[in-house]
Amino acid sequence: METKNIVIVGVGGQGSLLACNLMGRALLIEGYDAKVSEVHGMSQRGGSVVTYVRYGEKVNSPIVDKGQAELLVSFELLEAARWLDLLAPGGTVVTNTQQINPMPVIIGAAEYPSNLVEKMEETGAIVYAIDALSLAEKAGSTKAVNIVMMGKLSKYFPFSNETWQKALEDVVPPKLLEINKKAFELGASA
Amino acid sequence: MKELLLGNAAVARGAWEAGIKVASSYPGTPSTEITLNLAKYDEIYTEWAPNEKVAMEVAWGASVAGRRSFSGMKHVGLNVAADTLFTISYTGVNAGMVCAVADEPGMHSSQNEQDSRHYARAAKVPMLEPADSAECLEYTKFAYEMSEEFDTPVFIRLSTRISHSQSIVKTSERVEPPIREYVRNIPKYVMMPGFARARHPIVEERTNKLIAMAEDTFLNRIEMGEKNASGEFELGIITSGTCYQYVKEVFGDKASVLKIGMCYPLPEKMITEFASLVKRLVVVEELDPFIENHCKVLGLKVTGKELFSICGELSPNIIAEKLGVPFNKGIALDDVIPMRPPVMCAGCSHRGLFHVLGKIGAMVHGDIGCYTLGATPPLSAMDTTICMGGSISGLHGYVRAGGKNAVCVIGDSTFAHMGINGLIDVAYNQSDSTIIIADNSTTGMTGHQENPTTGVNIKGEPVGKMDLEAVCKAVGIKRVIVVDPNDLPECERVIREEMQTPGASVIIARRPCMLLKTSKPNPPLLVIEDKCTGCKMCMKIGCPTLSFKDKKARVNQTLCVGCKVCTQLCKFNAFEIL
């Protein structure tokens, strides 16, 4: 099989590292060669965070370059727009509709662009937008946006439900497991 | 067993499998997780040292004692440890000693983009460069064998993309190498001129042996590609580390590749032979033309930095573009997407401090840590930042040269790292410096590591706590004042007073980082709309929980931790507790 390229983006603090570990765990259980790249440090302080996930028979590059991703998953709307050029022609965007203002917008130095979903669609991308924040709240914690989005993302993989459940059990701390399992399920059926 | 491991975790695993007993490091992105992972192994004594020089010396001492040891750091940390490095190259080791250094092309979380390979060459210490997590593990283990065989410390060179990407590794069991009992050997270990003169030729001889090894080690390998229609190998690429992966991504098996796994010393015959097999020789490497210049010294016709920038990271697309391979570019939106720079967190104890410094209009010498974000809008209250500890000595020089209205800000961990030396200079040489130690009781930016001021070690055990007030007084600072940076009027009063008072003073702005497990958030605030006049005073502190809509300030209650810095700026009492 050809190597699959997925990019997970969001705002530092939204839990992209956990999402990335969940993804990696699932790929390992399914027996793929995989590379999952994260960014730590400065970029986590509320900055824009991008995570690359690649899997297949033999994976070389740890990063996904512009125009290469089949799937762009975003925990925040502006971040989907920011990283849109990573998408391959005809690729799919799965985004949370939640808007988190970056500092230039907060201080009035810039504006949060409008109608981003429509604009992304105009480029030829297939865009699915879900309100992951409400679903996370329904699951019991607004912090579970990342897992709601991973639930939604799981629909694009030919992995069994057991794989995802096992991966969740492996990477989520026990006391948060119930909320996260519910968040995953709500995301998967959104 | 097959596992998906971060490059850094794989280095730790390799060191553990090689049977190391002692590890000492200072945190620094992107190297931190190596030592965090080592701390999970019970067989290894692991510690955070106050700085990289200390860490490298601890590892060396353990090696002299006959136990395999490790020290990890980021590229700029190696500058701090350089004094140690250049001379332990002469003494060599007893048991194996490995030092991992993580470079950061692209500067995701660093103040410069230096290339550590120059250190390997300058200090004449061999350097291995893995290209994925499996090699991180394998090379680290092998480095211990090399270290003992060649009697030298050995470097593992990492970069952000290797350190921070997870890939599959095969783990095995730990070996317990026999302890190499320490035997007194004064000419080997005491580097005074008479003995060091005798050691230098040994180092040169060792380098020659290492060059010979480079010619046939498994670390360097040639992968010949496909021949063209006239039966020739068109393109030959010499590359290493993550660039090797990018090259394979772009060319697969089409181009011929010489993969360098030991970037110092480099082979000579192997490279010359590879060059003779291909029509066009190209070096693909990030940062400086290290391999390229080596090829040029060998008299080879080679292309490298003419195509690939010295600045920033490379990527598969850049390589494809420069070497004429078609690729997808992707489509960006026409809209201007506002930047999302990192910001101080909600409830950050540095926010109030920098607001006050901005209000005073002080010239601020800054340092390395979360508080460096005090330089960014809307606070914009920092004038300089160079390196760990540089703020105090920089301020001292600024003041001694007649500079006015200046202070410096340094964090607790950074103070313990190198700041303390500057403070000794200030006290000893008596300048009118006002030093602010922003004590948030952790090493925040790298992910909350323990440090000498926290009273807890890397294993989470309670230990002696460095008393900042006592240390400042002990070095000769007479005025040491503690303030709460969230109490803006008091903070302002104290800073103004100390700036006006002749002589040196230290202000300890103390409030634990809000992200620590021990920090409990207060109830969030809300804006009483009738009271808010839309004056935007509260928007001057760059709080990520605040926004402004329909001419009113608003608080994001899911993020607000009730630090009440904003309430102190509001003249209309518009903030209330939810």
PDB file of N, CA, C and O in Angstrom, chain B residues 26 46 63 152 159 164 251 284 367 380 418 434 475 491 522 555:
ATOM      1  N   TYR B  26      20.373  18.670  31.733  1.00  0.00           N
ATOM      2  CA  TYR B  26      19.532  19.832  31.992  1.00  0.00           C
ATOM      3  C   TYR B  26      18.487  19.853  30.878  1.00  0.00           C
ATOM      4  O   TYR B  26      18.815  19.587  29.728  1.00  0.00           O
ATOM      5  N   THR B  46      19.244   8.876  37.843  1.00  0.00           N
ATOM      6  CA  THR B  46      19.003   9.965  36.889  1.00  0.00           C
ATOM      7  C   THR B  46      18.789  11.259  37.656  1.00  0.00           C
ATOM      8  O   THR B  46      18.106  11.264  38.676  1.00  0.00           O
ATOM      9  N   SER B  63      31.675   7.775  34.600  1.00  0.00           N
ATOM     10  CA  SER B  63      32.450   6.957  33.673  1.00  0.00           C
ATOM     11  C   SER B  63      33.819   6.610  34.278  1.00  0.00           C
ATOM     12  O   SER B  63      34.279   5.466  34.192  1.00  0.00           O
ATOM     13  N   THR B 152      36.890   7.329  24.361  1.00  0.00           N
ATOM     14  CA  THR B 152      36.428   8.692  24.086  1.00  0.00           C
ATOM     15  C   THR B 152      34.949   8.819  24.427  1.00  0.00           C
ATOM     16  O   THR B 152      34.210   7.839  24.306  1.00  0.00           O
ATOM     17  N   SER B 159      17.986  15.827  15.937  1.00  0.00           N
ATOM     18  CA  SER B 159      17.369  17.092  15.545  1.00  0.00           C
ATOM     19  C   SER B 159      15.902  16.979  15.930  1.00  0.00           C
ATOM     20  O   SER B 159      15.418  15.894  16.250  1.00  0.00           O
ATOM     21  N   HIS B 164      11.563  14.220  18.123  1.00  0.00           N
ATOM     22  CA  HIS B 164      10.130  14.342  18.385  1.00  0.00           C
ATOM     23  C   HIS B 164       9.251  13.607  17.391  1.00  0.00           C
ATOM     24  O   HIS B 164       8.096  13.970  17.190  1.00  0.00           O
ATOM     25  N   PHE B 251      12.946  10.175  -3.767  1.00  0.00           N
ATOM     26  CA  PHE B 251      13.541   9.367  -4.836  1.00  0.00           C
ATOM     27  C   PHE B 251      13.276   7.868  -4.719  1.00  0.00           C
ATOM     28  O   PHE B 251      13.496   7.145  -5.692  1.00  0.00           O
ATOM     29  N   VAL B 284      22.836  16.618   0.625  1.00  0.00           N
ATOM     30  CA  VAL B 284      21.604  17.169   1.207  1.00  0.00           C
ATOM     31  C   VAL B 284      21.763  17.140   2.722  1.00  0.00           C
ATOM     32  O   VAL B 284      21.757  16.076   3.343  1.00  0.00           O
ATOM     33  N   ASP B 367      15.664  36.888  29.696  1.00  0.00           N
ATOM     34  CA  ASP B 367      16.430  35.650  29.720  1.00  0.00           C
ATOM     35  C   ASP B 367      15.630  34.532  29.050  1.00  0.00           C
ATOM     36  O   ASP B 367      14.630  34.798  28.387  1.00  0.00           O
ATOM     37  N   SER B 380       5.034  43.498  25.185  1.00  0.00           N
ATOM     38  CA  SER B 380       6.217  44.110  24.534  1.00  0.00           C
ATOM     39  C   SER B 380       7.134  44.806  25.533  1.00  0.00           C
ATOM     40  O   SER B 380       7.553  45.939  25.325  1.00  0.00           O
ATOM     41  N   MET B 418      22.776  29.431  35.211  1.00  0.00           N
ATOM     42  CA  MET B 418      23.964  30.255  34.975  1.00  0.00           C
ATOM     43  C   MET B 418      23.815  31.664  35.526  1.00  0.00           C
ATOM     44  O   MET B 418      24.790  32.417  35.568  1.00  0.00           O
ATOM     45  N   THR B 434      19.195  46.226  39.318  1.00  0.00           N
ATOM     46  CA  THR B 434      17.971  45.703  39.916  1.00  0.00           C
ATOM     47  C   THR B 434      17.616  44.410  39.194  1.00  0.00           C
ATOM     48  O   THR B 434      17.294  44.416  38.000  1.00  0.00           O
ATOM     49  N   VAL B 475      25.837  35.801  48.484  1.00  0.00           N
ATOM     50  CA  VAL B 475      26.834  36.278  47.510  1.00  0.00           C
ATOM     51  C   VAL B 475      27.117  37.768  47.699  1.00  0.00           C
ATOM     52  O   VAL B 475      28.010  38.312  47.055  1.00  0.00           O
ATOM     53  N   CYS B 491       3.837  45.321  43.468  1.00  0.00           N
ATOM     54  CA  CYS B 491       4.911  44.959  42.541  1.00  0.00           C
ATOM     55  C   CYS B 491       5.512  46.237  41.938  1.00  0.00           C
ATOM     56  O   CYS B 491       6.732  46.401  41.885  1.00  0.00           O
ATOM     57  N   ASN B 522      -8.688  29.677  40.879  1.00  0.00           N
ATOM     58  CA  ASN B 522      -9.806  30.339  41.548  1.00  0.00           C
ATOM     59  C   ASN B 522     -11.016  30.281  40.622  1.00  0.00           C
ATOM     60  O   ASN B 522     -10.874  29.997  39.431  1.00  0.00           O
ATOM     61  N   VAL B 555     -15.021  37.371  29.096  1.00  0.00           N
ATOM     62  CA  VAL B 555     -14.108  36.387  29.679  1.00  0.00           C
ATOM     63  C   VAL B 555     -14.539  34.998  29.218  1.00  0.00           C
ATOM     64  O   VAL B 555     -15.729  34.668  29.268  1.00  0.00           O
TER      65      VAL B 555
END
